[in-house]
Coordinates of C-alpha atoms in Angstrom, one line a residue:
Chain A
X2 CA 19.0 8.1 -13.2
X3 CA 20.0 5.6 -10.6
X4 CA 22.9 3.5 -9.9
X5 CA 21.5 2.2 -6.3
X6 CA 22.6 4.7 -4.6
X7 CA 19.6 7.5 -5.0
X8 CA 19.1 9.1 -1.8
X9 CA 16.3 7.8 0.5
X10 CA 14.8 10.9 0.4
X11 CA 14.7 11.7 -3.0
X12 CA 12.5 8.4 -3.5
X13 CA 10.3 9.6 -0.3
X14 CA 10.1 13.0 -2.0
X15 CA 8.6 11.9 -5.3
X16 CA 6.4 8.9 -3.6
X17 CA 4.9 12.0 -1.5
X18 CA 4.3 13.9 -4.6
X19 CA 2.8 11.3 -6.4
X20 CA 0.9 10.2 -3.4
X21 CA -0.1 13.8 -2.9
X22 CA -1.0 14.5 -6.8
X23 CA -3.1 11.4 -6.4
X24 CA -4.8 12.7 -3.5
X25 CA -5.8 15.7 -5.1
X26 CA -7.3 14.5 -8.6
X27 CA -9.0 11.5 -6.7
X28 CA -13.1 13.2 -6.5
X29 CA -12.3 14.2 -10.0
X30 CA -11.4 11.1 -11.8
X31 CA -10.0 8.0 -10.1
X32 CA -11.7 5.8 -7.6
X33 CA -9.7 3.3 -5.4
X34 CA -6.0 5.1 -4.4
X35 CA -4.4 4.1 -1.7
X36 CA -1.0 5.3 -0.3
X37 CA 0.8 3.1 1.9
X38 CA 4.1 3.1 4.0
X39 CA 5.5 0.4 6.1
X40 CA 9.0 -1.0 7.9
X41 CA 10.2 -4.6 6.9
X42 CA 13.1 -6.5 8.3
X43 CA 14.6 -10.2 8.6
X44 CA 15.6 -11.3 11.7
X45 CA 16.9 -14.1 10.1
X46 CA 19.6 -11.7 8.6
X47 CA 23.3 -11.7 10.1
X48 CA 23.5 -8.1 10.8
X49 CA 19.1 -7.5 10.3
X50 CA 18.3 -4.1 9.2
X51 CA 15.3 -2.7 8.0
X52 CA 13.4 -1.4 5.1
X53 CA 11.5 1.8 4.9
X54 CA 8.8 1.6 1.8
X55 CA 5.9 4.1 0.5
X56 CA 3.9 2.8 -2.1
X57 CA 0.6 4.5 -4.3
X58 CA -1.4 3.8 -6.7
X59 CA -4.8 3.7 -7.7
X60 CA -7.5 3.1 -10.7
X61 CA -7.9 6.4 -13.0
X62 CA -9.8 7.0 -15.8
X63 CA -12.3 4.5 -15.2
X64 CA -14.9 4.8 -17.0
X65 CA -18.5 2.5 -16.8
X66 CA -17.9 -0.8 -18.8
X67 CA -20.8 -0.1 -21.1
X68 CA -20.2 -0.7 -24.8
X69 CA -16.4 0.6 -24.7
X70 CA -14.4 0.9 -21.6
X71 CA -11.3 2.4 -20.7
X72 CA -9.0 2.3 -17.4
X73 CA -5.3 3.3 -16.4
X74 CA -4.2 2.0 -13.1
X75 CA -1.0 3.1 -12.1
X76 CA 1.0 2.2 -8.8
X77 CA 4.5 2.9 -7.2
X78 CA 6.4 1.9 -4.7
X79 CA 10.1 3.5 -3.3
X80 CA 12.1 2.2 -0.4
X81 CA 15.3 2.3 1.2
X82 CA 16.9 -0.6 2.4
X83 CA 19.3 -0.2 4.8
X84 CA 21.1 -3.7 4.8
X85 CA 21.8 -3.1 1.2
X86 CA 22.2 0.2 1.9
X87 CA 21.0 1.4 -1.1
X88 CA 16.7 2.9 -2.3
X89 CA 14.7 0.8 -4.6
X90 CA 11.7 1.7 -6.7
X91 CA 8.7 0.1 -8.6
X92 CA 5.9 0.8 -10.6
X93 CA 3.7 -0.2 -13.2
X94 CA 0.8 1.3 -15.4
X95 CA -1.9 -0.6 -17.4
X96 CA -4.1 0.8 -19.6
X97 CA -6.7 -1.5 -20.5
X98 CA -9.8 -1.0 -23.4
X99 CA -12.6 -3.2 -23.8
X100 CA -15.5 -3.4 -26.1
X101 CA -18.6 -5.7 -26.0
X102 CA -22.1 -6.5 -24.4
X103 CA -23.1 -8.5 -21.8
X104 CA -22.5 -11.9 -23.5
X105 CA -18.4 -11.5 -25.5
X106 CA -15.8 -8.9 -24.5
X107 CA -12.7 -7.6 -25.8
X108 CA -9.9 -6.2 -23.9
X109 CA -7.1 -4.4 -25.2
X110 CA -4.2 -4.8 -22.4
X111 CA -0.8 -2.6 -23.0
X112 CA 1.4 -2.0 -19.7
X113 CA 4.5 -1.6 -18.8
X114 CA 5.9 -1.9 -15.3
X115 CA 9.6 -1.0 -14.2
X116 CA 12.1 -0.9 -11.3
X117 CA 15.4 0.3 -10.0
X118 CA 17.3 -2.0 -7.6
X119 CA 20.6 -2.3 -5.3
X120 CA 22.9 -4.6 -7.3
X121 CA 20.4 -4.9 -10.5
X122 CA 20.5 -3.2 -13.4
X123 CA 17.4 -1.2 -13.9
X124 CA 14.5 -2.8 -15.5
X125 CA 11.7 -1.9 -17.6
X126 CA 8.6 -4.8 -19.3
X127 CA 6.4 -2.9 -21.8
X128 CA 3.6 -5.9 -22.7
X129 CA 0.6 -5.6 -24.9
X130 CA -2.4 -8.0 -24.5
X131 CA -6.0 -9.2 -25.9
X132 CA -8.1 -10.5 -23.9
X133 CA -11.6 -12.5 -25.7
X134 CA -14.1 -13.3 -23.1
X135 CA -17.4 -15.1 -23.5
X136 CA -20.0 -15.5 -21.0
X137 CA -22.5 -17.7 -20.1
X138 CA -24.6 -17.4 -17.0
X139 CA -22.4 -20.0 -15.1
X140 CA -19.4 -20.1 -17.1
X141 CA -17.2 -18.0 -18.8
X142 CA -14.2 -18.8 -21.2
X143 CA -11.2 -16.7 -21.6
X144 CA -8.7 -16.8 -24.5
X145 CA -5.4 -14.3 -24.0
X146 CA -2.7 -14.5 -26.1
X147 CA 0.4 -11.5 -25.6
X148 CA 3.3 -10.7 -26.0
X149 CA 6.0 -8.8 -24.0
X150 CA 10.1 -7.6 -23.8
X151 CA 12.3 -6.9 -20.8
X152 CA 14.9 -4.3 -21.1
X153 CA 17.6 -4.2 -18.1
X154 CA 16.8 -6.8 -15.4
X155 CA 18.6 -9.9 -14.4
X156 CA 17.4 -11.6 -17.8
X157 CA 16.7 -9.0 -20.6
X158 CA 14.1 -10.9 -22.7
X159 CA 11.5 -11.1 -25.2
X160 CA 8.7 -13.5 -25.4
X161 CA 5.1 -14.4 -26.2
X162 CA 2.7 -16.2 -24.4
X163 CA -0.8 -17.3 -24.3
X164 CA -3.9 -18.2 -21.7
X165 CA -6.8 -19.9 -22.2
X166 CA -9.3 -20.2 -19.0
X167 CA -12.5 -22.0 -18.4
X168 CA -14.7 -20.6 -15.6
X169 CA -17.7 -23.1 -14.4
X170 CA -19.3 -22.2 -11.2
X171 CA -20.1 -25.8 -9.1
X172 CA -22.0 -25.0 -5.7
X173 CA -20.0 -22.4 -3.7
X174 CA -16.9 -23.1 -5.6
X175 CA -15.7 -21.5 -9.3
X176 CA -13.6 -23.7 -11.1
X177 CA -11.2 -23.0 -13.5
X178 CA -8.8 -25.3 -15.7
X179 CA -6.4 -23.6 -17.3
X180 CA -3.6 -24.2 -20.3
X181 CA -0.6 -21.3 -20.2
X182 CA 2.0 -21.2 -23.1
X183 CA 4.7 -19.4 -23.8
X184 CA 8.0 -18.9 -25.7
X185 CA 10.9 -17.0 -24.1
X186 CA 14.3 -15.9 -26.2
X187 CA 16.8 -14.2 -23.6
X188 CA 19.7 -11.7 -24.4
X189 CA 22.1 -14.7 -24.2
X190 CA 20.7 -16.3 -27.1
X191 CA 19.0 -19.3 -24.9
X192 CA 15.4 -19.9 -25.7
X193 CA 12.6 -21.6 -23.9
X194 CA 9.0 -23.1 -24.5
X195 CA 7.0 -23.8 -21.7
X196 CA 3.6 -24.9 -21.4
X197 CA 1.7 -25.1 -18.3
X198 CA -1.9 -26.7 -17.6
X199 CA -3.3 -25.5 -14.5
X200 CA -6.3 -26.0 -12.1
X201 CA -7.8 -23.5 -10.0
X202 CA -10.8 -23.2 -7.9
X203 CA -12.1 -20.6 -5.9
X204 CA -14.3 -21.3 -2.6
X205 CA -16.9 -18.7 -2.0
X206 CA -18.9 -20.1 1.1
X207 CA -22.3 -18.2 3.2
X208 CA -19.6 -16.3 5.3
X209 CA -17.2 -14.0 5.0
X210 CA -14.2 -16.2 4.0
X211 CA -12.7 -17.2 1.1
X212 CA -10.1 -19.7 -0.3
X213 CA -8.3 -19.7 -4.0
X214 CA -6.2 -22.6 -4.6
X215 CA -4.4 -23.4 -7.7
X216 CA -2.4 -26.9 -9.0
X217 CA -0.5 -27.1 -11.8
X218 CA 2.2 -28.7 -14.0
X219 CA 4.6 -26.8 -15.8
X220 CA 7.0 -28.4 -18.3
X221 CA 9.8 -26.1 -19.7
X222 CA 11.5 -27.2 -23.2
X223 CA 14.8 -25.5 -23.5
X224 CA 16.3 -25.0 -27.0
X225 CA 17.5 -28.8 -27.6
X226 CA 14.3 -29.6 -26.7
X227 CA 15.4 -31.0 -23.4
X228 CA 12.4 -30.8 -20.7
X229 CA 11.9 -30.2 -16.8
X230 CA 9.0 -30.7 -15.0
X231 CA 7.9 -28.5 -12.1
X232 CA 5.0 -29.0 -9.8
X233 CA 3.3 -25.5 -9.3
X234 CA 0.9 -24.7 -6.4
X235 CA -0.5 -22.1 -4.7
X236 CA -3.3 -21.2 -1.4
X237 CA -4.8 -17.8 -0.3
X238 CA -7.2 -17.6 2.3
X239 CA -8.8 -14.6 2.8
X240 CA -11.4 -14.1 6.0
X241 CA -12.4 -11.1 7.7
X242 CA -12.1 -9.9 11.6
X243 CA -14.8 -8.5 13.1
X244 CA -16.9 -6.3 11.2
X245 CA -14.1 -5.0 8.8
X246 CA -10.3 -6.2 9.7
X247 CA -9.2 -8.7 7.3
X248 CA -6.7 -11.5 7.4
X249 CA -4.8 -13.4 4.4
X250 CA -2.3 -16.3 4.0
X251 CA -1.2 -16.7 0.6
X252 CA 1.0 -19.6 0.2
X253 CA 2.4 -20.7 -3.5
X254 CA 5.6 -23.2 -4.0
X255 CA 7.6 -24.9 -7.1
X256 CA 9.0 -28.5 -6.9
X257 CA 11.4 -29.5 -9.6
X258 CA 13.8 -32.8 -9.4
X259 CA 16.3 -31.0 -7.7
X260 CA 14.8 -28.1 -5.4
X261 CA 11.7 -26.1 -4.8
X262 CA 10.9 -22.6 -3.9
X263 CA 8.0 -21.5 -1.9
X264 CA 6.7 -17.8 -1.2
X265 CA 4.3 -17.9 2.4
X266 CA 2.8 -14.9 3.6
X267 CA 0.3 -14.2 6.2
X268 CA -1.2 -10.5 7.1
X269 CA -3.4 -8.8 9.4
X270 CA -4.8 -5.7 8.4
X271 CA -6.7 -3.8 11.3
X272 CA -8.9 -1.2 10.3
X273 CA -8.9 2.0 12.6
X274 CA -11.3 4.1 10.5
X275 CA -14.0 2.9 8.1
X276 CA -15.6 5.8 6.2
X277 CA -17.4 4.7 3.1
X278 CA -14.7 4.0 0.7
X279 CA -11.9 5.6 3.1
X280 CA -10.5 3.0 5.1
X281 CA -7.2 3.4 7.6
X282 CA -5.8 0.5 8.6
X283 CA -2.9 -0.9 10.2
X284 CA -1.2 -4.3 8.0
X285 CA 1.1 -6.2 10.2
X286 CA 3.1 -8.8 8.1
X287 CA 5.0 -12.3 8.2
X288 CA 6.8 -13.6 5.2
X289 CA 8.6 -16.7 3.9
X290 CA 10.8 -16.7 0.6
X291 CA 12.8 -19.8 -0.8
X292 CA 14.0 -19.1 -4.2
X293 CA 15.4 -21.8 -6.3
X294 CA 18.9 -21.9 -5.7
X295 CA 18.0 -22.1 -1.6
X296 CA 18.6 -19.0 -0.3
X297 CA 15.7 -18.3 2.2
X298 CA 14.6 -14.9 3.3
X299 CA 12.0 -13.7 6.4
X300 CA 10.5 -10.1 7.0
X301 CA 8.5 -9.1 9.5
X302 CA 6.1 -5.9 8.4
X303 CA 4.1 -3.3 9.9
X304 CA 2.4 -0.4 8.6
X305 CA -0.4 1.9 7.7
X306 CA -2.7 1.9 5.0
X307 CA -5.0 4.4 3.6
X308 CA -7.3 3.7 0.8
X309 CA -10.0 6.4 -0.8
Chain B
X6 CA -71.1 -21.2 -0.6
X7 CA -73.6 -23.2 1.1
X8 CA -74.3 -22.0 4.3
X9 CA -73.2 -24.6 5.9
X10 CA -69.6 -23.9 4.7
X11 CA -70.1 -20.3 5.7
X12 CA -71.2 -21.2 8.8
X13 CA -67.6 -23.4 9.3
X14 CA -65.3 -20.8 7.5
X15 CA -66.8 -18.1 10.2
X16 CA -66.0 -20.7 12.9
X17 CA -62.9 -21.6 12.2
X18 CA -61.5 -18.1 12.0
X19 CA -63.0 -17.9 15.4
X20 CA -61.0 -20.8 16.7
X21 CA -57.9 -20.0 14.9
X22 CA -58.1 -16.1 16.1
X23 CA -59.1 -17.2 19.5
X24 CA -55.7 -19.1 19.3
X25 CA -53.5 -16.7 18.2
X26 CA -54.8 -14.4 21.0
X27 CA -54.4 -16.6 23.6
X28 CA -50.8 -17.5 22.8
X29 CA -49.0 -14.9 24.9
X30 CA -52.0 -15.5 27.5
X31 CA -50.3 -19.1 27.4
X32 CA -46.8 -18.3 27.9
X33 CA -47.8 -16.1 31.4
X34 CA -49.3 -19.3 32.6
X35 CA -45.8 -21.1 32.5
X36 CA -43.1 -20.9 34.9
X37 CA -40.6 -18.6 33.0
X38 CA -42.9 -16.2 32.9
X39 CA -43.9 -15.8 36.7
X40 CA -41.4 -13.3 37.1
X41 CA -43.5 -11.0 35.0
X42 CA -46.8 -11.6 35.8
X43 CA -46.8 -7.7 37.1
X44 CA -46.5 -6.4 33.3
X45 CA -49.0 -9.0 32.2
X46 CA -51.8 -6.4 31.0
X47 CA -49.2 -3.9 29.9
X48 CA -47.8 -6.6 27.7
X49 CA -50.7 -7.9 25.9
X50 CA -51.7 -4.2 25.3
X51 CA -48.4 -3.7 23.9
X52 CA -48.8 -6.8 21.7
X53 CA -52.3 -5.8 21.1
X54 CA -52.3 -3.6 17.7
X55 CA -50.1 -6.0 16.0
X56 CA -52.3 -9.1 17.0
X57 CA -55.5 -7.3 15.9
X58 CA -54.0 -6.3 12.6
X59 CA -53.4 -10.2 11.8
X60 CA -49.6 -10.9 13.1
X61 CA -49.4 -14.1 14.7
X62 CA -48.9 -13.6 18.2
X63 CA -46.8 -17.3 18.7
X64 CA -44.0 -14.1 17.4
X65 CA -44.5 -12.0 20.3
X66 CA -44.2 -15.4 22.2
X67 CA -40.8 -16.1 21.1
X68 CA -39.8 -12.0 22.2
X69 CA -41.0 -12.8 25.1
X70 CA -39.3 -16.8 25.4
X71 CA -36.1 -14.5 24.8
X72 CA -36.5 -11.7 26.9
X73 CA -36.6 -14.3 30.0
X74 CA -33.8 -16.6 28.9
X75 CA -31.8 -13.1 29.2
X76 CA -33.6 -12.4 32.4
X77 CA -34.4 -8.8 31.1
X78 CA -36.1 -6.7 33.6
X79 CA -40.0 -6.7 34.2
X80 CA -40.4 -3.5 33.2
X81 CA -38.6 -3.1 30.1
X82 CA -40.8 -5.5 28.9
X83 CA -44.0 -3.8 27.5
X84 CA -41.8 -1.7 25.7
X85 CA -39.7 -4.1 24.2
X86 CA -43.0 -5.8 23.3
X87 CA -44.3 -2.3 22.1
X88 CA -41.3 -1.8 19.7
X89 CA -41.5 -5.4 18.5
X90 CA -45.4 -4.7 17.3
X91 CA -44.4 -1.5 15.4
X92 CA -41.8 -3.3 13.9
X93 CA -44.2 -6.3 13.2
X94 CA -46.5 -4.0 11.9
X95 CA -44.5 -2.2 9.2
X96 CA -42.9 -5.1 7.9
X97 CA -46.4 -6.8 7.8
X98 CA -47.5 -3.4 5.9
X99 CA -44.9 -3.7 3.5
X100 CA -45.5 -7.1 2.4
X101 CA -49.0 -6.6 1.7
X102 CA -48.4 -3.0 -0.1
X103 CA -46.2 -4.7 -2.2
X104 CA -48.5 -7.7 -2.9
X105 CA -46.8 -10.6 -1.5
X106 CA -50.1 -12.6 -0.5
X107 CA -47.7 -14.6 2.5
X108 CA -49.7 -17.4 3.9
X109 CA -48.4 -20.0 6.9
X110 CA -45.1 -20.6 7.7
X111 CA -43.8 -18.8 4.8
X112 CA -45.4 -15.8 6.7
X113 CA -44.6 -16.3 9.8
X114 CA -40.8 -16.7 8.8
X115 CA -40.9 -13.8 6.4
X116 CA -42.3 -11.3 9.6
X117 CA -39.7 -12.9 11.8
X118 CA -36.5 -12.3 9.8
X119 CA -37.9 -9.1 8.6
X120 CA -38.4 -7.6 12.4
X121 CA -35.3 -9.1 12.7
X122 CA -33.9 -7.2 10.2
X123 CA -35.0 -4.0 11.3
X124 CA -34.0 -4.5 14.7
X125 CA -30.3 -4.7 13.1
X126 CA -30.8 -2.1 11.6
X127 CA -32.1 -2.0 8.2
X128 CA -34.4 0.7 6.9
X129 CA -37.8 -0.2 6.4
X130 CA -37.7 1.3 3.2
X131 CA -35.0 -1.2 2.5
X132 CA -37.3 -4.5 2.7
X133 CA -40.1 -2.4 0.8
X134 CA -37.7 -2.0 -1.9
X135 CA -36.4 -5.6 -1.7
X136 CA -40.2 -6.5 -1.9
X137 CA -41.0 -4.3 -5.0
X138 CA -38.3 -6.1 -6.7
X139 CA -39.3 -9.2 -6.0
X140 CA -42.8 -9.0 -6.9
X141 CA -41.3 -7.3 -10.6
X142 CA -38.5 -10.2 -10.7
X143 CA -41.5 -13.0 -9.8
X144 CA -39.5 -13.7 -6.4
X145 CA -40.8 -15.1 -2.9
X146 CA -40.4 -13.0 0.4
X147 CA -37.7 -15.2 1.2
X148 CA -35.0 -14.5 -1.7
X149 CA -36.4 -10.9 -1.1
X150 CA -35.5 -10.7 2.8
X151 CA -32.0 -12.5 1.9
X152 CA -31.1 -10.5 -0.4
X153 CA -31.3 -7.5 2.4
X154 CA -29.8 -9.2 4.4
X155 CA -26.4 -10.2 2.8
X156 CA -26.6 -6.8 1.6
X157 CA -27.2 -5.6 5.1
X158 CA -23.7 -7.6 5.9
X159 CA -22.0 -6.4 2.9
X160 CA -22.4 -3.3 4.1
X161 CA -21.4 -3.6 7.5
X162 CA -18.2 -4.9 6.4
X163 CA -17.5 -2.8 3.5
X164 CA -19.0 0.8 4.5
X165 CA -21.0 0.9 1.0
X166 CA -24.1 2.5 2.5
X167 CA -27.7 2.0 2.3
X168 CA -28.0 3.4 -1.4
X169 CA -25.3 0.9 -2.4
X170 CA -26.7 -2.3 -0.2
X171 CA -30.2 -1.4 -2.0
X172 CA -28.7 -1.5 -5.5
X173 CA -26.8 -4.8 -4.4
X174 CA -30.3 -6.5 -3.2
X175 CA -32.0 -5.3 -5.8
X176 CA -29.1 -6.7 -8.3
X177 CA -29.4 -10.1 -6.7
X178 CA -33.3 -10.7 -6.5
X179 CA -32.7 -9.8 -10.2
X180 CA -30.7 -12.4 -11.7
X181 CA -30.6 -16.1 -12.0
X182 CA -28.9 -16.8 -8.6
X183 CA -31.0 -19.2 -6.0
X184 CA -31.2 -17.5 -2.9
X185 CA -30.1 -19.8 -0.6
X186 CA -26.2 -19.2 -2.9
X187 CA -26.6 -15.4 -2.2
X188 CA -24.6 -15.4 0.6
X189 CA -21.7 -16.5 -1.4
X190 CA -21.7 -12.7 -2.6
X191 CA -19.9 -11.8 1.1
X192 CA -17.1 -13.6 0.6
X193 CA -16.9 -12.0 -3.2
X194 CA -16.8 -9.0 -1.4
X195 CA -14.0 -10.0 0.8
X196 CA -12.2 -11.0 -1.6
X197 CA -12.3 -7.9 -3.5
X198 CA -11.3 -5.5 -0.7
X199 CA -8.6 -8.1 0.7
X200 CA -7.4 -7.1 -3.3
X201 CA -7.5 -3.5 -2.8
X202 CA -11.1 -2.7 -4.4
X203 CA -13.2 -0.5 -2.4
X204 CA -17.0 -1.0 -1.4
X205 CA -18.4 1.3 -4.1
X206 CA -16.6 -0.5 -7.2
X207 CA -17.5 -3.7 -5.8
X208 CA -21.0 -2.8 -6.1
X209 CA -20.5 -1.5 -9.6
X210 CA -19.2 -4.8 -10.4
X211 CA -21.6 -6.9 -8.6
X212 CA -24.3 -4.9 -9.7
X213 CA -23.4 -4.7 -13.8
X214 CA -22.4 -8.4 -13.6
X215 CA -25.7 -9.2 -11.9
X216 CA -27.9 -6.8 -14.2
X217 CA -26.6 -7.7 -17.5
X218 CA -27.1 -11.7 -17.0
X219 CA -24.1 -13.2 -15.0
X220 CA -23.6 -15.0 -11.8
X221 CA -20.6 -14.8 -9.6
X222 CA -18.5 -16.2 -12.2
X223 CA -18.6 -12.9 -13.9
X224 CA -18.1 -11.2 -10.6
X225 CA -15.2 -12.8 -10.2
X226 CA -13.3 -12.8 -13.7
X227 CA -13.7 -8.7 -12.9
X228 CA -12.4 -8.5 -9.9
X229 CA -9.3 -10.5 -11.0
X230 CA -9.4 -8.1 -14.1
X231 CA -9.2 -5.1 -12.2
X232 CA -7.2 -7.1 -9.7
X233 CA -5.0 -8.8 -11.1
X234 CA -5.0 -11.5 -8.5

């Protein structure tokens, strides 16, 4: 469909209509949409241009989480950059069923998210997941094993993985050690094991703020069984502004041997109209990206939000 | 009863009345209050339904402690007073139609933060439902009058309006949580719309989490279900 050179305003055109559509079946079955558009630029760049973006999405077919639940959440986003001079899009869908009572839960997971980029072949992950959850009233355990494939992309691939999460709830804080695994085989015949212990906690103190912070280790085993350790971590800080505005940092970086990456980004969201569940507001945005091989990027953001 | 304990009980309710009635008395003798000596009789009339109905008048004291650190105007006063005793009276209603047998301090402190409440701007019928819960959920007044009011909060900051800051208060004084922790529910809350969740689902999950035995661990493992974050 695309070689990176659809025309801006085809993308706008089906964003609108999708955005629109969206709109119009929302009292009937869907509850949280939200269509969103915003301008992004680095000023970092040599010749900085920006980026026009309209995203939507939203929750549909949601029904209660008695016995047997089912949801689809679907989202989009399109976007014309004009330093690469060429439209991007993005979406995903995840249709999710679970089954249980108030003490063990199962979750059927299948999705399958996709995009279209300047100078990247087009992309597509269908992924299928179960989800076992057991509760206690202060804990909780998760076991989620999956597997997934990428088609297109940088790295077509095929893999499996697996998650298994404690939850314990200490004071204002939820805590939650972690083990990931998982086994990648790419195109290219390379294959990979990695396995990844993790802690996270979660800070939910008597105001309206909150912090998540993860730590982890993540050792990757490439096929002659050679390994390389990475320090993972990660920070988001969430408080609120007044009665309803809302600021977030979310910070998460990689050390290896060699080099690290970090993401960093930091948003205000002003809300101009608060009506029940529709909310306007305005997101203004700072960002930070290092990516393993050094290349940095910044973009400055602003734009408007509406959620119903 | 002997009559000689009769004769003491009968006594000391006069003494301890005969307290509570002089209290605002009191606070006109002292210097803070010479400002407003003019509004005196209007006051203690204003106070006067309340203080006969059995609400302690060392709380019109503290209105009225207030109302001269902000230098409010004399004559504002007995109306200020006025609206304080109709508040005073309906929460005071409400605790006894629903039971609660307060006594003491624990009184004292459930009338103040409940005329508190409604001076914010909850709905009486909010606390009388707060209290009905408790009583079925073998609370106190205090995890009750909590419960509104981080609801009360939640709802200021999320737009999910009284029917949906009812259910929430209701949902708390329900489950296992202390209520001194409640308040950790807020920033649950802002952590589910900073994700992109909107008031009324976050009381559907706070509320089925809460009702079928969880805490905020459950609240949580949702939101980041629904969330993915």
């Amino acid at each position: 469909m695309n070689d990176g050179t659809m025309l801006p305003t085809a993308v706008f055109r089906r964003a609108f209509v999708a955005a629109l559509a969206a709109f119009a079946l929302s009292d009937v079955f869907a509850d949280d949409l939200y269509v969103s558009t915003r301008v992004l630029a680095d000023p970092t760049a040599d010749q900085p241009a920006p980026a026009a973006e309209l995203s939507a999405g939203g929750v549909f077919c949601n029904s209660p989480e008695a016995m047997l639940g089912v949801r689809l959440e679907l989202e989009g986003t399109g976007g014309y950059d004009m330093a690469a001079n060429g439209a991007y899009t993005s979406g995903g869908a995840e249709l999710d069923a679970s089954f249980g009572g108030d003490t063990a839960r199962f979750v059927m997971l299948a999705g399958i998210s996709g995009g279209i980029q300047p100078d990247v072949p087009a992309w597509t992950t269908p992924g299928l997941r179960a989800r076992f959850i057991v509760d206690g009233p202060n804990s909780s355990i998760m076991i989620q094993p999956g597997v997934f494939v990428q088609y297109g992309g940088d790295e077509p691939r095929f893999g499996v993985d697996g998650l298994a999460r404690l939850s314990v709830a200490a004071g204002d804080f939820i805590l939650k050690p972690e083990c990931e695994v998982s086994w990648t085989e790419y195109d290219s015949g390379t294959r990979e094991f990695v396995l990844m212990p993790k802690v996270a906690a979660s800070w939910y103190p008597g105001f309206p703020m909150t912090v998540s912070m993860d730590s982890g280790w993540k050792r990757t085993f490439d096929e002659d069984g050679a390994a390389t350790d990475t320090l993972l971590g990660g920070f988001w800080a969430i408080t609120s502004i007044g009665s309803v505005s809302l600021a977030s940092v979310d910070v998460s970086f990689e050390i290896g041997a060699d080099t690290w990456a970090a993401d960093a980004e930091a948003e205000l969201a002003f809300v101009v109209l608060a009506d029940g569940d529709v909310v306007l507001s305005l997101p203004v945005g700072f960002a930070y990206s290092r990516l393993i091989d050094g290349t940095s990027m910044v973009s400055l953001s602003a734009g408007v939000k509406l959620e119903f | 009863m002997t009559r000689a304990a009769l004769v003491i009980a009968i006594l000391s309710l006069m003494v301890s009345g005969g307290r509570a009635d002089d209290a605002i008395g009191e606070w006109f003798a002292t210097d803070p209050a010479l400002q407003y000596a003019g509004v005196r009789a209007a006051v203690a009339e204003a106070a006067a339904p309340a203080v006969a109905a059995g609400v302690p008048s060392v709380l019109f004291v503290e209105r009225l402690r207030e109302a001269a650190a902000k230098r409010i105007k004399p004559d504002l006063l007995p109306a200020a007073i006025a609206a304080e005793a109709a508040r005073l009276l309906s929460v005071n209603a409400a605790a006894r139609e629903s039971g609660f047998i307060l006594d003491g301090p624990v009184r004292l402190a459930a009338l103040r933060r409940a005329s508190l409440l409604l001076r914010a701007g909850t709905g009486i019928a909010s606390i009388k439902g707060a209290y009905r819960a408790a009583q079925l959920a073998n609370r106190g007044a205090e995890a009750a009058l909590e419960a509104v009011a981080v609801a009360a909060d939640i709802r200021a900051r999320t737009g999910i309006g009284v029917e949906g800051a009812d259910l929430l208060a209701s949902s708390l004084i329900r489950s296992s949580i202390d209520w001194p922790k409640y308040r950790s529910l807020e920033a649950i809350f802002v952590k589910g719309r900073a994700s992109g969740l909107s008031g009324s689902t976050l009381v559907e999950i706070a509320c089925g989490a809460l009702d079928s035995g969880g805490t905020f661990v459950r609240i949580e493992q949702e939101i980041e279900r629904r969330t993915g974050k």
